[in-house]
PDB file of C-alpha atoms and ligand atoms in Angstrom:
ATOM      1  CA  UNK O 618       7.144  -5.272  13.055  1.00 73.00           C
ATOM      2  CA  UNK O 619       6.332  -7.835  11.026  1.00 84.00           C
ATOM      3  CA  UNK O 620       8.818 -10.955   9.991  1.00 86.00           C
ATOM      4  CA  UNK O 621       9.397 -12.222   6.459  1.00 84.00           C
ATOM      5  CA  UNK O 622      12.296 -14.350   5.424  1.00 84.00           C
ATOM      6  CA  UNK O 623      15.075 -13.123   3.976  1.00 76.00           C
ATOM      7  CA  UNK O 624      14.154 -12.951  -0.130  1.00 68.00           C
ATOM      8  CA  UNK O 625      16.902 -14.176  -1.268  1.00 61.00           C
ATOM      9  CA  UNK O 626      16.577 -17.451   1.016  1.00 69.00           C
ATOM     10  CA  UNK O 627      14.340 -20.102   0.073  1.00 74.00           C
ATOM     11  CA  UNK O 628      11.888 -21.696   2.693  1.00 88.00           C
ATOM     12  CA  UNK O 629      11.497 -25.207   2.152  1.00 88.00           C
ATOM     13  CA  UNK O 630       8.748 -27.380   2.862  1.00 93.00           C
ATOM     14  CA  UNK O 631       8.827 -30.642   4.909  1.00 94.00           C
ATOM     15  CA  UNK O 632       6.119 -33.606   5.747  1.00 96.00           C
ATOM     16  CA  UNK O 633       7.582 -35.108   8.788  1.00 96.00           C
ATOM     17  CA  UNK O 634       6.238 -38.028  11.377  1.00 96.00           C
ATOM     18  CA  UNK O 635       7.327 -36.463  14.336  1.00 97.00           C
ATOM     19  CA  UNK O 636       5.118 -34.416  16.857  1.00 97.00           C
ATOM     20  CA  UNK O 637       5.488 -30.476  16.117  1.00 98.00           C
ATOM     21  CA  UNK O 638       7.466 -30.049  19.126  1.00 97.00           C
ATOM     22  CA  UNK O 639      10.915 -28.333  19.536  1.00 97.00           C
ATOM     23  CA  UNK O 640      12.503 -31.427  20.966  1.00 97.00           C
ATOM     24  CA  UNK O 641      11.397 -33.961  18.596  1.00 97.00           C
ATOM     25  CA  UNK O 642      12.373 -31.470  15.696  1.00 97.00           C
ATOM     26  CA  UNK O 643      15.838 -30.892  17.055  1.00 97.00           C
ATOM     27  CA  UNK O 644      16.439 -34.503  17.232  1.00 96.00           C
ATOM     28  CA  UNK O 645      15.045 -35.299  13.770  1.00 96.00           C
ATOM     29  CA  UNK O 646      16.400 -32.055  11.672  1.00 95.00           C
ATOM     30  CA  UNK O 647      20.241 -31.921  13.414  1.00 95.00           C
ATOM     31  CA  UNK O 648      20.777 -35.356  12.246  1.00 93.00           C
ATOM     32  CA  UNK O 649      20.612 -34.063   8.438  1.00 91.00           C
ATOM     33  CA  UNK O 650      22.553 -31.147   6.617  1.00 91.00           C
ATOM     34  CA  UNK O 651      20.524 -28.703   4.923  1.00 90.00           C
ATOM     35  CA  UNK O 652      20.770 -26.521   1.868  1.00 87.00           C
ATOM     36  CA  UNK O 653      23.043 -23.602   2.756  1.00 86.00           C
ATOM     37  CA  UNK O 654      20.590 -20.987   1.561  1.00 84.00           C
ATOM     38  CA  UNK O 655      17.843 -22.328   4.463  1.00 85.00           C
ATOM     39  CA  UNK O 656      16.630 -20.537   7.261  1.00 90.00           C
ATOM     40  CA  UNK O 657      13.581 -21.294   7.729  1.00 94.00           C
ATOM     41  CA  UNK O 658      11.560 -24.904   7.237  1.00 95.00           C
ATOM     42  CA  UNK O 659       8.027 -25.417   7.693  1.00 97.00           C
ATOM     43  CA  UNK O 660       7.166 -28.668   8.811  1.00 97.00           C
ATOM     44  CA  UNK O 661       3.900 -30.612   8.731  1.00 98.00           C
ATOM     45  CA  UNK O 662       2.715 -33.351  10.222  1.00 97.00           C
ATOM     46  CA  UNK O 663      -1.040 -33.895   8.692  1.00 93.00           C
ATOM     47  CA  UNK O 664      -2.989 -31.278   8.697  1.00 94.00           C
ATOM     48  CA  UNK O 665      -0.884 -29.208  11.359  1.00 97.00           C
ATOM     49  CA  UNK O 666       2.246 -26.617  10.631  1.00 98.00           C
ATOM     50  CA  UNK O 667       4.819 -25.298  12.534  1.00 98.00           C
ATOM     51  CA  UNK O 668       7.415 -23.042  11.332  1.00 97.00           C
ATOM     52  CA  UNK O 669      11.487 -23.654  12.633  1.00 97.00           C
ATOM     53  CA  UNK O 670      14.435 -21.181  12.404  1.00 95.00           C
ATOM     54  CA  UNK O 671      17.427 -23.433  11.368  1.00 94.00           C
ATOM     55  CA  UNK O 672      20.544 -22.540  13.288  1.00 94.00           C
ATOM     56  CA  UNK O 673      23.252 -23.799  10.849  1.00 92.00           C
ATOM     57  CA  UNK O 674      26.710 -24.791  11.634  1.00 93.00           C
ATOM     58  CA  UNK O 675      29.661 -26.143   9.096  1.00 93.00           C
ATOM     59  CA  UNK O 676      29.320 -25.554   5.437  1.00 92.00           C
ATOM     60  CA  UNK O 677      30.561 -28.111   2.844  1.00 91.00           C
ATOM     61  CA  UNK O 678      29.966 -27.110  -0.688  1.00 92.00           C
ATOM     62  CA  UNK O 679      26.402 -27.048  -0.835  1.00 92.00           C
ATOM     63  CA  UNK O 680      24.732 -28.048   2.516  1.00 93.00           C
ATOM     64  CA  UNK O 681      25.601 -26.780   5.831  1.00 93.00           C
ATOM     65  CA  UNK O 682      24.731 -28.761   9.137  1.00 94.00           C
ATOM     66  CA  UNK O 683      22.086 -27.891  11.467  1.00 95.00           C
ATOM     67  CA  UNK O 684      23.574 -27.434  15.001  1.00 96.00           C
ATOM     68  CA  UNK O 685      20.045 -26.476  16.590  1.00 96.00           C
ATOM     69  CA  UNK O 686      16.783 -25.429  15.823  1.00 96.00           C
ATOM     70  CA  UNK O 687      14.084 -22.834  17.346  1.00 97.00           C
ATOM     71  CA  UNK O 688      10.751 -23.607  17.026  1.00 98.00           C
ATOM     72  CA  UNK O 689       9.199 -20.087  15.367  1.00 97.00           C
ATOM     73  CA  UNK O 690       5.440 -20.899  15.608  1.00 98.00           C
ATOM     74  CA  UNK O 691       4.116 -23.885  17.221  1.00 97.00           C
ATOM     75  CA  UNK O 692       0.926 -25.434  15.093  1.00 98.00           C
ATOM     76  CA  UNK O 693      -1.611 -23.798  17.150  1.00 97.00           C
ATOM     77  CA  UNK O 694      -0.141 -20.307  16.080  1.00 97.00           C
ATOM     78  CA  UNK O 695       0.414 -21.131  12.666  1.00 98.00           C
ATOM     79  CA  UNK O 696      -2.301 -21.450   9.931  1.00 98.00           C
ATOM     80  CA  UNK O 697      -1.138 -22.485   6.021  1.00 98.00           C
ATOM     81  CA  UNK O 698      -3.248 -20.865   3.254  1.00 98.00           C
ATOM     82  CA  UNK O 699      -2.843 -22.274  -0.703  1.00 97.00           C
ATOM     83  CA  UNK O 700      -3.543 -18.660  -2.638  1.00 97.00           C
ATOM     84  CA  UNK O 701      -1.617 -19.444  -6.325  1.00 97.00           C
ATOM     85  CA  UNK O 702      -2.931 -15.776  -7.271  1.00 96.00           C
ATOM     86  CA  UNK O 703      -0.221 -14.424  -4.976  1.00 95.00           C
ATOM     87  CA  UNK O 704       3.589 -13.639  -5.447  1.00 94.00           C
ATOM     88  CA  UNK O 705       4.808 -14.755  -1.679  1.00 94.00           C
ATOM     89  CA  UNK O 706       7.866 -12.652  -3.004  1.00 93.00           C
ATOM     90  CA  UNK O 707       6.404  -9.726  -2.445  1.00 95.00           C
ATOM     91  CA  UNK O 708       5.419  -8.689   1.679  1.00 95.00           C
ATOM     92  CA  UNK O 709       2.568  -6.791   1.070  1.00 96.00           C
ATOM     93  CA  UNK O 710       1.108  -9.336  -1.142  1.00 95.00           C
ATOM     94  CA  UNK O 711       1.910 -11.927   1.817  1.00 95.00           C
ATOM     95  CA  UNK O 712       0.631  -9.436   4.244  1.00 95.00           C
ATOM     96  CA  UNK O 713      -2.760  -9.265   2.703  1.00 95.00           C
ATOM     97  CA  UNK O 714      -3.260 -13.006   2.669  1.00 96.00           C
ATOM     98  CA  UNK O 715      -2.328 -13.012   6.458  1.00 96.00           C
ATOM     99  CA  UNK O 716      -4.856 -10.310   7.013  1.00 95.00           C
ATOM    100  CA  UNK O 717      -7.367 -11.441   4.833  1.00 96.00           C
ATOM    101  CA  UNK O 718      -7.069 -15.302   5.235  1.00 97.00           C
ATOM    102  CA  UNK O 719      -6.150 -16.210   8.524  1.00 97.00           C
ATOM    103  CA  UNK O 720      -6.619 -13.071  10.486  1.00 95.00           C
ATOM    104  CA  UNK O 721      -5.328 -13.588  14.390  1.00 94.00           C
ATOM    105  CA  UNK O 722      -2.736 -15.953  13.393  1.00 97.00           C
ATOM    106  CA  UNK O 723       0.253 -15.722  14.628  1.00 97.00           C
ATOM    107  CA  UNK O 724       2.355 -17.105  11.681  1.00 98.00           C
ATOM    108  CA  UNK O 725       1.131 -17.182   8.057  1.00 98.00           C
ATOM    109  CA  UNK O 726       2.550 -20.130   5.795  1.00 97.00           C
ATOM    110  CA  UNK O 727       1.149 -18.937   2.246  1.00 96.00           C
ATOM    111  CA  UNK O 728       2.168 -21.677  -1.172  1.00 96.00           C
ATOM    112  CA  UNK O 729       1.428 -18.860  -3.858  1.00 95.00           C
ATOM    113  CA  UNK O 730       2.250 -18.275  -7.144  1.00 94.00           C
ATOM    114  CA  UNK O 731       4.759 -21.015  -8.999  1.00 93.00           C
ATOM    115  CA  UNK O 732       4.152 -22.863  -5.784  1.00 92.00           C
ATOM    116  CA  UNK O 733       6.362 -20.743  -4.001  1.00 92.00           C
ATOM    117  CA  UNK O 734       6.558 -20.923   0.263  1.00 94.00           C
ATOM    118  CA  UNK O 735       6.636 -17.928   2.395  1.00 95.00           C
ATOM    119  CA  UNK O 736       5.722 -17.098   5.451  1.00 96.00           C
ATOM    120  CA  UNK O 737       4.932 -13.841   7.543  1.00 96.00           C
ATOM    121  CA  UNK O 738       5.694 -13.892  11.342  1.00 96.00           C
ATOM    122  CA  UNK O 739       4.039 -11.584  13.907  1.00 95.00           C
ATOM    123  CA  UNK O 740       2.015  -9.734  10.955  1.00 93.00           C
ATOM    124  CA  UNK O 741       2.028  -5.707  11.546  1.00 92.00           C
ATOM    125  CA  UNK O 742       1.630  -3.954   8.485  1.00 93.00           C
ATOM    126  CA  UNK O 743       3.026  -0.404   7.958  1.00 95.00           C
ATOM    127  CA  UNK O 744       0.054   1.512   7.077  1.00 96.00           C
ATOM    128  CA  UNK O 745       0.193   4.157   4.903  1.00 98.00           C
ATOM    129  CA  UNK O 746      -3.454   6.508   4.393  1.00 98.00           C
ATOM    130  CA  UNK O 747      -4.148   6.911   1.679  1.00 98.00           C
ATOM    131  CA  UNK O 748      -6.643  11.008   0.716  1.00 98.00           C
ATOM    132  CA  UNK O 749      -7.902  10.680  -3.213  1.00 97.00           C
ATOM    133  CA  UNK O 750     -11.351  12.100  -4.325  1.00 94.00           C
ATOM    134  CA  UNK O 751     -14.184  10.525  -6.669  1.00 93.00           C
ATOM    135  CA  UNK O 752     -15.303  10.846  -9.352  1.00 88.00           C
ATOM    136  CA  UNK O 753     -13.531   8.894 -11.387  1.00 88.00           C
ATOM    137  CA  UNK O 754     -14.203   5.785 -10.131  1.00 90.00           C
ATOM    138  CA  UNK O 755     -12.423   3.843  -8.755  1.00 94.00           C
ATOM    139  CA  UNK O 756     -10.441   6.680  -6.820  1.00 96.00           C
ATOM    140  CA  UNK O 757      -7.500   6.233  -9.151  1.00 96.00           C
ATOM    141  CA  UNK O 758      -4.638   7.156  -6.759  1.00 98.00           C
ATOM    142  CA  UNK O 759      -5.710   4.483  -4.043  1.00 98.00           C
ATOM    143  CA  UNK O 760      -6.199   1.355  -6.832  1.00 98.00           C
ATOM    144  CA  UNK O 761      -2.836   2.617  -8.526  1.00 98.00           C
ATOM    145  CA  UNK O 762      -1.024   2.072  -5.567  1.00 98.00           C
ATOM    146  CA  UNK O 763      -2.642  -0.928  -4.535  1.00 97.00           C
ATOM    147  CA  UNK O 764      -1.299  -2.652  -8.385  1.00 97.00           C
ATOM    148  CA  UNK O 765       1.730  -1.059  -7.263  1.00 97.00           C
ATOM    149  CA  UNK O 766       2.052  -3.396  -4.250  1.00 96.00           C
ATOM    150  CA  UNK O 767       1.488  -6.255  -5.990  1.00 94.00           C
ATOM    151  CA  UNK O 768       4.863  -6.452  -7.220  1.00 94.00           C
ATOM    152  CA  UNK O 769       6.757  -3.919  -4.376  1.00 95.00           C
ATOM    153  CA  UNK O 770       9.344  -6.723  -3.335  1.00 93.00           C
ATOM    154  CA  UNK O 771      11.590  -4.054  -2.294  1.00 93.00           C
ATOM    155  CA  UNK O 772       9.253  -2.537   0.585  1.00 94.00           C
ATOM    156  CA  UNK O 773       8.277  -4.229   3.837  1.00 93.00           C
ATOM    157  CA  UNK O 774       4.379  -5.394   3.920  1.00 95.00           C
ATOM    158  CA  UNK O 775       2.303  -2.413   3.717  1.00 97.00           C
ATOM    159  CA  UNK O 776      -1.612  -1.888   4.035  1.00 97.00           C
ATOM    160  CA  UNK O 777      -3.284   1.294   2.815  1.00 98.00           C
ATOM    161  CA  UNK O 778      -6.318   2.679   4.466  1.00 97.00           C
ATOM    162  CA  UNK O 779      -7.986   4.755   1.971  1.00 97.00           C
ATOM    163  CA  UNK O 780      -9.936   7.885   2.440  1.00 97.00           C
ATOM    164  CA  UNK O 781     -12.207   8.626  -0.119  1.00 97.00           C
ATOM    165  CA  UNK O 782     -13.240  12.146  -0.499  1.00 95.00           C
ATOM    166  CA  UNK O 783     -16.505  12.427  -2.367  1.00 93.00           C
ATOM    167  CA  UNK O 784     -15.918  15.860  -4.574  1.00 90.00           C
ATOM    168  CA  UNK O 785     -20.209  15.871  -3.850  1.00 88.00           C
ATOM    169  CA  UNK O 786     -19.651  16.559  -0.353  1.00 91.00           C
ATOM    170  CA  UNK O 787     -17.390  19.638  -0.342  1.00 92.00           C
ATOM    171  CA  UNK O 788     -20.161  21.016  -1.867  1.00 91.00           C
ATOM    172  CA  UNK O 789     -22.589  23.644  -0.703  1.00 86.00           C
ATOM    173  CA  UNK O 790     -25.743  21.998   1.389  1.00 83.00           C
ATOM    174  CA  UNK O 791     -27.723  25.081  -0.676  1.00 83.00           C
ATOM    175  CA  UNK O 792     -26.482  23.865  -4.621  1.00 80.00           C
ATOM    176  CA  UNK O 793     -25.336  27.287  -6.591  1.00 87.00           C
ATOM    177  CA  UNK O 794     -27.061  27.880  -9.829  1.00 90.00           C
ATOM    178  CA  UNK O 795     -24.020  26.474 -11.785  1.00 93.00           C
ATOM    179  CA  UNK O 796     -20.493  24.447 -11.210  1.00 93.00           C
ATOM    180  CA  UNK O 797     -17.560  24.263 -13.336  1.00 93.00           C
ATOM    181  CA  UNK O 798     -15.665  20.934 -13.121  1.00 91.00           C
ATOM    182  CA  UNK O 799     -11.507  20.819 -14.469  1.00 88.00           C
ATOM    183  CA  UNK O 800     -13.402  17.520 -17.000  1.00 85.00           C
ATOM    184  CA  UNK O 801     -15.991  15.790 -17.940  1.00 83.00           C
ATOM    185  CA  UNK O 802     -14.131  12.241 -17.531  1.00 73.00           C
ATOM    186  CA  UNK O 803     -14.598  12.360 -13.820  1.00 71.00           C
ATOM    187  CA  UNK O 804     -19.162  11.867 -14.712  1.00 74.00           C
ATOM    188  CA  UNK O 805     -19.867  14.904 -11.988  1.00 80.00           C
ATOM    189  CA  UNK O 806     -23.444  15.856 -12.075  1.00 81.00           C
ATOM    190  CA  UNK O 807     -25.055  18.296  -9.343  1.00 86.00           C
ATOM    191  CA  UNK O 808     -28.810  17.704  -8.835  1.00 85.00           C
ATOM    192  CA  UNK O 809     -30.674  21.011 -10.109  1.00 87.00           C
ATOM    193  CA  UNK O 810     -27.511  22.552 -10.825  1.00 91.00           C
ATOM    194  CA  UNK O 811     -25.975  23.079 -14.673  1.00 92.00           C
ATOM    195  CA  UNK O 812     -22.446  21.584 -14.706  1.00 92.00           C
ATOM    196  CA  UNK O 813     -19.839  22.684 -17.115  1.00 93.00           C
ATOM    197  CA  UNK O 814     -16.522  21.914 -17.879  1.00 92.00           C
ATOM    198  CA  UNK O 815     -13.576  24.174 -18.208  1.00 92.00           C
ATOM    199  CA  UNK O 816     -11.538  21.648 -20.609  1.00 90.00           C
ATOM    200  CA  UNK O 817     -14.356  22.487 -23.101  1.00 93.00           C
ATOM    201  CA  UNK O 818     -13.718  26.488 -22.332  1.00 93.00           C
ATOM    202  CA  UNK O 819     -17.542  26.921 -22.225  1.00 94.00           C
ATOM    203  CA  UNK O 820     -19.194  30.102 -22.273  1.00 93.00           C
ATOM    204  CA  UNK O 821     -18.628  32.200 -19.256  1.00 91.00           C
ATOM    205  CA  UNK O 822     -21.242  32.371 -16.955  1.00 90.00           C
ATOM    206  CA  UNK O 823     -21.433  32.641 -12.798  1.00 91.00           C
ATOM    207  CA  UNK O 824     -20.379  29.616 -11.562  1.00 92.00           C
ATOM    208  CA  UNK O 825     -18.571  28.117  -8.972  1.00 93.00           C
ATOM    209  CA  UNK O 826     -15.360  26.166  -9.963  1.00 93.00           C
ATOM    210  CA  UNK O 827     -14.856  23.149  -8.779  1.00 92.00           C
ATOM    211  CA  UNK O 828     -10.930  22.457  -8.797  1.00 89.00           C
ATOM    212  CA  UNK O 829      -7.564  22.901  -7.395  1.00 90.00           C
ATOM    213  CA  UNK O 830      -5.261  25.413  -7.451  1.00 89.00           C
ATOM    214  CA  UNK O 831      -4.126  24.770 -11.048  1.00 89.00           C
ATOM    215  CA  UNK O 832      -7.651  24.282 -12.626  1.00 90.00           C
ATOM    216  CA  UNK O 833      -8.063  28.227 -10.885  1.00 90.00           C
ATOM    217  CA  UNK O 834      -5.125  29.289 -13.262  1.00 90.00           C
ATOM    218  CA  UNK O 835      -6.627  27.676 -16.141  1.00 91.00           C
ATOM    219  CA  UNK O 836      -9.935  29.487 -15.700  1.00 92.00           C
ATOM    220  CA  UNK O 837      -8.204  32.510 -14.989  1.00 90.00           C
ATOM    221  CA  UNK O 838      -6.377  32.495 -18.192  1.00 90.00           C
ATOM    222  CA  UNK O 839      -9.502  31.391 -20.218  1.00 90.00           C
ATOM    223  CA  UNK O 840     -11.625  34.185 -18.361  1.00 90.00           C
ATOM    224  CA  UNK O 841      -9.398  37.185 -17.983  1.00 78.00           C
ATOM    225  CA  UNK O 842     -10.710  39.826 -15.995  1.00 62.00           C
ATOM    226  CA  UNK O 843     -12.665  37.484 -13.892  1.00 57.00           C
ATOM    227  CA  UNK O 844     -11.463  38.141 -10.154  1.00 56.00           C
ATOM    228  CA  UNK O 845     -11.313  35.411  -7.210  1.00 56.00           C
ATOM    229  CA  UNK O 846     -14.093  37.544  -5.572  1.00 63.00           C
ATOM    230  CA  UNK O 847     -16.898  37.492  -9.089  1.00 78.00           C
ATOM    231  CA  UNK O 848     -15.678  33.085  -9.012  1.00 88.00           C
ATOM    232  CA  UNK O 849     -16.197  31.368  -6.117  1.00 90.00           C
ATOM    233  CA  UNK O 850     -13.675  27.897  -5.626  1.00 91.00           C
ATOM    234  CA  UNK O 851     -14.603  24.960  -4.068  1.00 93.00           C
ATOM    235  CA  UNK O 852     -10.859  23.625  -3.300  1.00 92.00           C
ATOM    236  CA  UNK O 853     -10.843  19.997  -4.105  1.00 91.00           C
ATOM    237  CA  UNK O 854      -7.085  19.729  -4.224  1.00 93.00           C
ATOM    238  CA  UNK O 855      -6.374  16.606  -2.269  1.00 95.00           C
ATOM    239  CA  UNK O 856      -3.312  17.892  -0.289  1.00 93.00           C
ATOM    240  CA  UNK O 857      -5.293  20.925   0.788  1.00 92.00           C
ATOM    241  CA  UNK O 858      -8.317  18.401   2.033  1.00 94.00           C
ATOM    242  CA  UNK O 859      -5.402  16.097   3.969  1.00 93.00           C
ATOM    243  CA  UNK O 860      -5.402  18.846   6.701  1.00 89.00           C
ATOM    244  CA  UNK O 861      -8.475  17.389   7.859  1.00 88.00           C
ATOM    245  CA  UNK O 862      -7.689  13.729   7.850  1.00 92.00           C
ATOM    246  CA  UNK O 863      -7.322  11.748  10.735  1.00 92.00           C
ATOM    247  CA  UNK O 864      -4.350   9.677  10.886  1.00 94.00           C
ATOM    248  CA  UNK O 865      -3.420   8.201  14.339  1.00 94.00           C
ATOM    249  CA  UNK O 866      -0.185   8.840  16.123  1.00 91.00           C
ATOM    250  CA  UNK O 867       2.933   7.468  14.211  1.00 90.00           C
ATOM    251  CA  UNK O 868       1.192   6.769  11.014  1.00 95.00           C
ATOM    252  CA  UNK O 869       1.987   8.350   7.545  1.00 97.00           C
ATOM    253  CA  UNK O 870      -0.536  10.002   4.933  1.00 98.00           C
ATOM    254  CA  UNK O 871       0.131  10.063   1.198  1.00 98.00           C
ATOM    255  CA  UNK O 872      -1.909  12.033  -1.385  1.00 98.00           C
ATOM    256  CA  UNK O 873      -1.404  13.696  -4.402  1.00 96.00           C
ATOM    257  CA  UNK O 874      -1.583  17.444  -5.727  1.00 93.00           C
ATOM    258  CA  UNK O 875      -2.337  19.560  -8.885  1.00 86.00           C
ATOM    259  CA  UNK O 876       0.424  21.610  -8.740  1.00 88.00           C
ATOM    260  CA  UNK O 877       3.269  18.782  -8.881  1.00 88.00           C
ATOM    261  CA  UNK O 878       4.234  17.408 -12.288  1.00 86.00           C
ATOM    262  CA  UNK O 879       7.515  15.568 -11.520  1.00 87.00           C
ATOM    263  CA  UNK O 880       8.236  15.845  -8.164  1.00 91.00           C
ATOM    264  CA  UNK O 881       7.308  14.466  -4.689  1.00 95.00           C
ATOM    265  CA  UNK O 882       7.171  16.291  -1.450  1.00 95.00           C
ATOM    266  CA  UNK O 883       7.817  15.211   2.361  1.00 96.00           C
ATOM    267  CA  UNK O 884       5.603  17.210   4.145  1.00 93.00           C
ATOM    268  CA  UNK O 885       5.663  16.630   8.740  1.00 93.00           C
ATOM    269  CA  UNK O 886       3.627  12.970   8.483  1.00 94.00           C
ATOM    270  CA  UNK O 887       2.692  13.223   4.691  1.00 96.00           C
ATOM    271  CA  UNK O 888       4.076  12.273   1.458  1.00 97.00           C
ATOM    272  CA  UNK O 889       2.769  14.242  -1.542  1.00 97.00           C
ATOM    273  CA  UNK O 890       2.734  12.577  -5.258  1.00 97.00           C
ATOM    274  CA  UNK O 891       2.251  14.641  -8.793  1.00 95.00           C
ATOM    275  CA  UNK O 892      -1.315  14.249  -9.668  1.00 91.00           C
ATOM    276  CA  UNK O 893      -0.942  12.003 -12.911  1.00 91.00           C
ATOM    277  CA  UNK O 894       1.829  10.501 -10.744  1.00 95.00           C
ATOM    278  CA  UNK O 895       3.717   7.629 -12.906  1.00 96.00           C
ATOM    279  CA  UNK O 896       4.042   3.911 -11.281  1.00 97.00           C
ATOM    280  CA  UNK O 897       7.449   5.158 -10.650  1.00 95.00           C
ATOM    281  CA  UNK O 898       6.967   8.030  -8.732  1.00 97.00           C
ATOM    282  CA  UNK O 899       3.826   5.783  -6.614  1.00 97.00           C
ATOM    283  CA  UNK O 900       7.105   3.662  -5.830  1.00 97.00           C
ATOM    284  CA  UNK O 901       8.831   6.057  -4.784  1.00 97.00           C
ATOM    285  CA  UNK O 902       5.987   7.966  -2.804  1.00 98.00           C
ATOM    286  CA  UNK O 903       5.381   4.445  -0.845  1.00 98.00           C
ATOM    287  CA  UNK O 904       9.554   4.210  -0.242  1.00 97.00           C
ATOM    288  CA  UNK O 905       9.191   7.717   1.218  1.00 97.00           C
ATOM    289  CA  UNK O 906       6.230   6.595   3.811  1.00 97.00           C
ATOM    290  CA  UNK O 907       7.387   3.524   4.784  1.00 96.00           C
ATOM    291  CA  UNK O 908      10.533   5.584   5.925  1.00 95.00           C
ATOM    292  CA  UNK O 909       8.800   8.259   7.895  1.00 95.00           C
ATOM    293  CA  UNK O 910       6.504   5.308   9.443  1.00 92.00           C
ATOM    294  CA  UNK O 911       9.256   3.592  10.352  1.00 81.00           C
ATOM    295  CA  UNK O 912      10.938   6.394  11.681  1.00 75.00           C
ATOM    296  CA  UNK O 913       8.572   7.253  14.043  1.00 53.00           C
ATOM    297  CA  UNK O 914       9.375   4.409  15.920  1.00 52.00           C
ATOM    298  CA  UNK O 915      12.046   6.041  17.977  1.00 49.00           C
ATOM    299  CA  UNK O 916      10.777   8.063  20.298  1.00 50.00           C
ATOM    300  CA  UNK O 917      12.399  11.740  19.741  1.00 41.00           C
TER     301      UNK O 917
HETATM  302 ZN1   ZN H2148      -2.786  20.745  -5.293  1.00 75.83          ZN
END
């Protein structure tokens, strides 16, 4: 798994003139005490960065003394990306820089936001799938928890991998005469097919809905008398369509469904959210997966 510092340790920054070598290191940075908060210094020498662990001894006060030091990442491991859009405070945040801006390296230095210094060691994100459907656009449970991310300083560095369900393609290859959609906000049309929407309580006529389980309970209320057999459901729910994802071995899914207003489920590999699921409950949805990823680590 991946390495970050500790967050409540600082990481400091230091311009040397000696080679980026263990040895010459040792001899310049145990002649010096350091701030007692340090673990960690990054030290350049030009255009070349190496990250050392500090191994401290004695404390006085304020500064302990630096009885040794391993070298982390030697230069040709370690790459240093500037990115002052990022909080390095946050691992996922740091994680996607890794990934995004110096994929294969071995160590990630990122200066981010307030000029903050962070690294990431050994990147291996936790990845978490992520089943919404479209329309709306964009598939609102996948960019939701992506801005949830951005500030999650209290998770390890996670990456989703969304899965984007189309609601078009659970359709019919042979279009019925008529769908009924839960809304119009999601902008579903059907090609030589008239669309309705049961938020408007239109008319009844045959259609197929187009909805989970709770938009079936709606129009069953609206429509009394109207029998699963005369109405025809396309299930668009996304926890019934997670059955069918493909998540590798080890790996957690997270989705959402209709029929949970406050409450979030554990289900074998997947965590399921409410549907309008608050920031909170997205927090606590991603705290749930990156336990059961994490988890699956030992072998049972
Ligand atoms: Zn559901």
């Amino acid at each position: 798994m991946s390495r970050y510092p500790d967050r409540y340790r600082e990481v400091s920054v230091t311009d040397v003139d000696v080679p980026l070598t263990e040895d010459a290191l040792r001899g310049l940075l145990t002649s010096r005490p350091v701030y007692r908060r340090s673990d960690h210094l990054v030290a350049r020498n030009g255009g070349r960065t190496a990250l050392v662990g500090l191994v401290r001894g004695a404390t006085t006060g304020l500064f302990s003394a630096v009885d040794d030091v391993v070298l982390l990442a030697e230069p040709s491991e370690t790459a240093y990306v500037r990115r002052p859009d990022v909080d390095t405070a946050v691992p996922s945040a740091l994680l996607a820089v890794a990934l995004a801006d110096a994929p294969g390296a071995r160590c990630v230095v990122v200066e981010g936001r307030y000029g903050h210094v962070s690294f990431v060691l050994d990147p291996e994100p936790v990845r978490v799938h992520v089943l919404d459907v479209v329309p709306p656009e964009p598939a609102k449970l996948v960019d939701q928890l992506t801005r949830a991310l951005e500030t999650a300083d209290e998770l390890p560095g996670v990456q989703l991998v969304p899965h984007v369900v189309p609601l078009a393609s659970l359709l019919p290859a042979e279009p019925a005469e008529a769908y009924l959609f839960p809304c119009r906000g999601g902008g579903m049309e059907v090609p030589g097919a008239a669309v309705a929407y049961l938020d408007e309580v239109p008319p009844r006529r045959d259609w197929t809905l187009v909805g989970c389980a709770r938009s079936r309970a709606i129009h069953d209320f609206f429509y009394d008398g109207s029998s699963h057999e005369e109405v025809p459901q396309v299930d668009m729910c996304p926890r019934a369509l997670a059955a069918r994802a493909v998540v590798p071995d080890g790996e957690v899914l997270l989705t959402k469904c209709c029929l949970f207003e406050d409450r979030i489920e554990v289900d074998g590999r997947t965590v399921v959210v409410p549907w309008g699921a608050s920031f909170g409950e997205l927090r606590q949805g991603l705290a749930a997966a990156v336990s059961l990823s994490t988890r699956a680590e030992v072998p049972t």
